[in-house]
Structure formats: structure tokens, C-alpha cells
mmCIF file with all atom_site columns, C-alpha atoms in Angstrom:
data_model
loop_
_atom_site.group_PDB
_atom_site.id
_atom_site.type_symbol
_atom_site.label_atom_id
_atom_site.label_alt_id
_atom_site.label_comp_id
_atom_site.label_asym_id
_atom_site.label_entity_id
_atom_site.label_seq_id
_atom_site.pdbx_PDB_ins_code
_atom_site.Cartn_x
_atom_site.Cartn_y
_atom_site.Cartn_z
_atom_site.occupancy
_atom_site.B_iso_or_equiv
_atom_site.pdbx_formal_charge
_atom_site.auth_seq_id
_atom_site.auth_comp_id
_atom_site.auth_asym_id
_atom_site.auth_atom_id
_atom_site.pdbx_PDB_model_num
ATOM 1  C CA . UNK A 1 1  ? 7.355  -0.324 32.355  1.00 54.00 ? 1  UNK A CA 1
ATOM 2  C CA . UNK A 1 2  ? 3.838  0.770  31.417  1.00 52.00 ? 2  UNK A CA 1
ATOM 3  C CA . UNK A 1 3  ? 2.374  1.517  27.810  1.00 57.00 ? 3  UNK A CA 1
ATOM 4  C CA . UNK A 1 4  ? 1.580  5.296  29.354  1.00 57.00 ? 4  UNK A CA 1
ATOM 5  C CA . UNK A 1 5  ? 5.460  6.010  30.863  1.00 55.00 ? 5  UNK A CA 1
ATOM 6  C CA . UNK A 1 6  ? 7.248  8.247  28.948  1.00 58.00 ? 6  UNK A CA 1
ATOM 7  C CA . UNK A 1 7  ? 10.044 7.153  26.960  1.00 58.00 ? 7  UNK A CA 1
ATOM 8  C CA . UNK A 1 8  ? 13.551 7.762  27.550  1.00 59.00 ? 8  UNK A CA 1
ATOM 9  C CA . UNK A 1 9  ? 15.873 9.570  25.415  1.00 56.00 ? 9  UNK A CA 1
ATOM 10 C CA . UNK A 1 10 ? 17.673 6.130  24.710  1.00 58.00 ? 10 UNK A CA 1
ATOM 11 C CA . UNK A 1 11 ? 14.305 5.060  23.265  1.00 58.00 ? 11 UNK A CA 1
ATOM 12 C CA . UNK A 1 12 ? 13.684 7.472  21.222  1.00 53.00 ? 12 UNK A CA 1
ATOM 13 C CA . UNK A 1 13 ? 17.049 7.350  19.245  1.00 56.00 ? 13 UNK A CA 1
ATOM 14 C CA . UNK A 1 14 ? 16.839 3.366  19.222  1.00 59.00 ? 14 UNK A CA 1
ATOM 15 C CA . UNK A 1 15 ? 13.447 3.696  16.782  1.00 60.00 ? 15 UNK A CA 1
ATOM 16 C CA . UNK A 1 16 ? 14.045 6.894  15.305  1.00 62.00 ? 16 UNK A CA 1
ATOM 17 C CA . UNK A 1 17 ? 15.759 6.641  11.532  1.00 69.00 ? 17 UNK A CA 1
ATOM 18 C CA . UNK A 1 18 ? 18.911 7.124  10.574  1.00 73.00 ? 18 UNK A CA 1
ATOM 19 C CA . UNK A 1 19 ? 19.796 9.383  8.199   1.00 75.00 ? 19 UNK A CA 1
ATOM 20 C CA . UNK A 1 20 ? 20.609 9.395  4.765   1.00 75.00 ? 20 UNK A CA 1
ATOM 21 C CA . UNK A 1 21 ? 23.718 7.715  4.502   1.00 77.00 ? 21 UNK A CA 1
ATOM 22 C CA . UNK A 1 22 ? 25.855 7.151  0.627   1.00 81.00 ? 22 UNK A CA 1
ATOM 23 C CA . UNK A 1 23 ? 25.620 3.450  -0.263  1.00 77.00 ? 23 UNK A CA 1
ATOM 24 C CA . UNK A 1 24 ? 28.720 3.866  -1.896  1.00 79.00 ? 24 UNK A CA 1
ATOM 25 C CA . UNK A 1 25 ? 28.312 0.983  -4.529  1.00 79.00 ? 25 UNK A CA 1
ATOM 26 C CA . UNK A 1 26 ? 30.700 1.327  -7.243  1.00 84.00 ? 26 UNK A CA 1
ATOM 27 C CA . UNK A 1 27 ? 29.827 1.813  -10.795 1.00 85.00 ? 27 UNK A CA 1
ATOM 28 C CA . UNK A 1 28 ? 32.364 0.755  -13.787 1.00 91.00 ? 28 UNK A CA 1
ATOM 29 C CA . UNK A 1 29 ? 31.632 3.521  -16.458 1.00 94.00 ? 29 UNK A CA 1
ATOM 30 C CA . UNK A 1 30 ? 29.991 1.396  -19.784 1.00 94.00 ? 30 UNK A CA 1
ATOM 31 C CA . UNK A 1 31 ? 31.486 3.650  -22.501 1.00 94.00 ? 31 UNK A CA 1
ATOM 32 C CA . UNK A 1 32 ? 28.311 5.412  -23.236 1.00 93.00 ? 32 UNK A CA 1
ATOM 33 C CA . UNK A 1 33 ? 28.326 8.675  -21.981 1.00 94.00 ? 33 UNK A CA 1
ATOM 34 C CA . UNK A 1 34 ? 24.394 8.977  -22.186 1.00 93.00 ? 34 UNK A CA 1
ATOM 35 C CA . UNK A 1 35 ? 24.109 5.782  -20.064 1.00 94.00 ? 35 UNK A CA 1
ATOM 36 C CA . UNK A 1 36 ? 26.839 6.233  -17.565 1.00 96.00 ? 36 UNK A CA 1
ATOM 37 C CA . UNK A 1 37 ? 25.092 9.709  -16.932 1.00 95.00 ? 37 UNK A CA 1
ATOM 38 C CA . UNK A 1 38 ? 21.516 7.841  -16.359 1.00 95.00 ? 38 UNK A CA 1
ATOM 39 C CA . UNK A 1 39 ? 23.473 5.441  -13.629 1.00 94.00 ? 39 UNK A CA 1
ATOM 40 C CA . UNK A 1 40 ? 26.007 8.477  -12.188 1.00 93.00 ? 40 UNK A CA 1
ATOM 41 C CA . UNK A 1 41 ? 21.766 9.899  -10.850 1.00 93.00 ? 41 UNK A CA 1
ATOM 42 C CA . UNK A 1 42 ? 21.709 7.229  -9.053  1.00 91.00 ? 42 UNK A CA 1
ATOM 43 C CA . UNK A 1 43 ? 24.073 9.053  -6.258  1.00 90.00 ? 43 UNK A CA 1
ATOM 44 C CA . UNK A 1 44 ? 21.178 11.274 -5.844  1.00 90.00 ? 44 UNK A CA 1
ATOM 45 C CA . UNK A 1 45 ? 19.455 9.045  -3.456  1.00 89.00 ? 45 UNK A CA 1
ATOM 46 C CA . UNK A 1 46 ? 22.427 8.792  -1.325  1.00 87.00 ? 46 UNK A CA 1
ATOM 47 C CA . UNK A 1 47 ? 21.196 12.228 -0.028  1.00 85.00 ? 47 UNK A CA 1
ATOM 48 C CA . UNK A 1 48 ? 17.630 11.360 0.066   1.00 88.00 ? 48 UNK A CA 1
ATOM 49 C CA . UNK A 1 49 ? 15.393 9.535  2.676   1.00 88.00 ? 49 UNK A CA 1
ATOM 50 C CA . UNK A 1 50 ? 13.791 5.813  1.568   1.00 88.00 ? 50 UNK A CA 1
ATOM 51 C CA . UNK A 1 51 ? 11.108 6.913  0.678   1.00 91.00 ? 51 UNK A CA 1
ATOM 52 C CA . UNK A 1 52 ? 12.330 9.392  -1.891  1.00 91.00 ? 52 UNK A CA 1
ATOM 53 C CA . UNK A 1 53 ? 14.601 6.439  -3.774  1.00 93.00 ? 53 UNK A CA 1
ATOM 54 C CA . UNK A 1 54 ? 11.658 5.495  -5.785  1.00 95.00 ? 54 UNK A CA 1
ATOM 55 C CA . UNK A 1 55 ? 11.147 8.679  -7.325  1.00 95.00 ? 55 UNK A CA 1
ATOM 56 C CA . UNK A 1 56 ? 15.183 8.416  -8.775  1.00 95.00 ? 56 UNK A CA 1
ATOM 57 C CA . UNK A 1 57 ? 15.211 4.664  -9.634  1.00 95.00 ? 57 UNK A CA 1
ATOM 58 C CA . UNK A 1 58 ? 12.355 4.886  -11.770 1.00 97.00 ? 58 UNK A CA 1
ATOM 59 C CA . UNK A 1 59 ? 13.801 8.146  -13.593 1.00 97.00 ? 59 UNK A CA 1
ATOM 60 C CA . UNK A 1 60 ? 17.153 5.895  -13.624 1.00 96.00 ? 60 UNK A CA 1
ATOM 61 C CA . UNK A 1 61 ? 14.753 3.018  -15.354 1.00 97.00 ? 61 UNK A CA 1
ATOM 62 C CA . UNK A 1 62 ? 13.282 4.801  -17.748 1.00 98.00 ? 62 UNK A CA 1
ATOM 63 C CA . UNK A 1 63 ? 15.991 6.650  -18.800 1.00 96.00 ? 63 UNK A CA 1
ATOM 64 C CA . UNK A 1 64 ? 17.888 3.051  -19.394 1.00 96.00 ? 64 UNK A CA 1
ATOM 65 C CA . UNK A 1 65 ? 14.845 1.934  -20.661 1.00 97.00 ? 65 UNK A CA 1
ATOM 66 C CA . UNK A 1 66 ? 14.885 4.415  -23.735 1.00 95.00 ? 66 UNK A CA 1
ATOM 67 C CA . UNK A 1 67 ? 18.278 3.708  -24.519 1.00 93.00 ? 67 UNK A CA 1
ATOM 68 C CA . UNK A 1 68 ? 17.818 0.436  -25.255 1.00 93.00 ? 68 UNK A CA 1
ATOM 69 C CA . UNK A 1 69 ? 14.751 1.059  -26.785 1.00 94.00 ? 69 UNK A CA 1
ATOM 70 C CA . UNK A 1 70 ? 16.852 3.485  -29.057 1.00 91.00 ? 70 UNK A CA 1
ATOM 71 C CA . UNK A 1 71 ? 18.994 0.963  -29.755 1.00 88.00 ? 71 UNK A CA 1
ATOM 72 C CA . UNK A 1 72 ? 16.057 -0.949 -31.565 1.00 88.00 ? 72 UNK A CA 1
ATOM 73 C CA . UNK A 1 73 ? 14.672 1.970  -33.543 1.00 84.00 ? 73 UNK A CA 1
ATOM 74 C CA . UNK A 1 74 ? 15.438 1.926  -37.413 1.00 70.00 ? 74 UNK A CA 1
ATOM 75 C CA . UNK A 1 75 ? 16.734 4.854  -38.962 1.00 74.00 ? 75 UNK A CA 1
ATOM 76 C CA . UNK A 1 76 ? 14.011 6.016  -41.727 1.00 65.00 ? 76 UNK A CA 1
ATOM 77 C CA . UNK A 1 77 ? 15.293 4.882  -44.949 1.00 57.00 ? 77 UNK A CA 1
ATOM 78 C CA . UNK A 1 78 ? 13.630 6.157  -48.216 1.00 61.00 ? 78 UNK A CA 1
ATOM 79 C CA . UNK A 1 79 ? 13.778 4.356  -51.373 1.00 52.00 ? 79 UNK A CA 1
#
């Protein structure tokens, strides 16, 4: 087959992407309800193409990311 012949039907569904499909990992819930709702967003890339992942991992991250950080904050204490 030549570079210029047009491609078949077949061919174009072999290289074309699939779509979005659930990963369907499961998640045990951690206790904390502000957590568990941080990792429960990560379902909304299930509905999203690869390239739009990124955008809801790193809101997953830095959501986790200031709850830990929380977790290392005094409380003010006045003397």
C-alpha cells in the first residue's frame, strides 16, 4: 500500500482513541470526611480524556497537600 492511498475504515478505528472509560480503582474511605471527599474527585477523570487528568490530579494533590499541611499548623496560643 502507498503513503498517498486512502485509509480504510478499519484503519482509522485501529489509531483513533478510545474513549473515556472509568478506571474503576477502589478507594477504602480514611475516616476523614474532608480527605475522602479530595480522593472521591478523583472519579472525575473517569469521564474525561488523558489529557484532561492532569488538571484533577493536581487539584486532588493540592487539596491532600493542605490537609496535611493543616495537620502541622499550631493553633495560636496567647499567654
Amino acid at each position: 500500500m502507498s503513503e498517498s492511498a486512502p485509509e480504510s475504515a478499519s484503519q482509522a478505528e485501529a489509531v483513533s482513541p478510545a474513549a473515556p472509560a472509568p478506571l474503576a480503582v477502589p478507594r477504602t474511605p480514611t475516616g476523614d470526611a474532608g480527605v475522602d471527599a479530595r480522593l472521591a474527585r478523583l472519579t472525575d477523570a473517569d469521564h474525561l480524556p488523558t489529557d484532561g487528568h492532569l488538571g484533577v490530579y493536581e487539584d486532588v494533590h493540592r487539596g491532600l497537600r493542605d490537609a496535611l499541611d493543616a495537620l502541622d499548623a499550631r493553633p495560636d496560643t496567647k499567654h
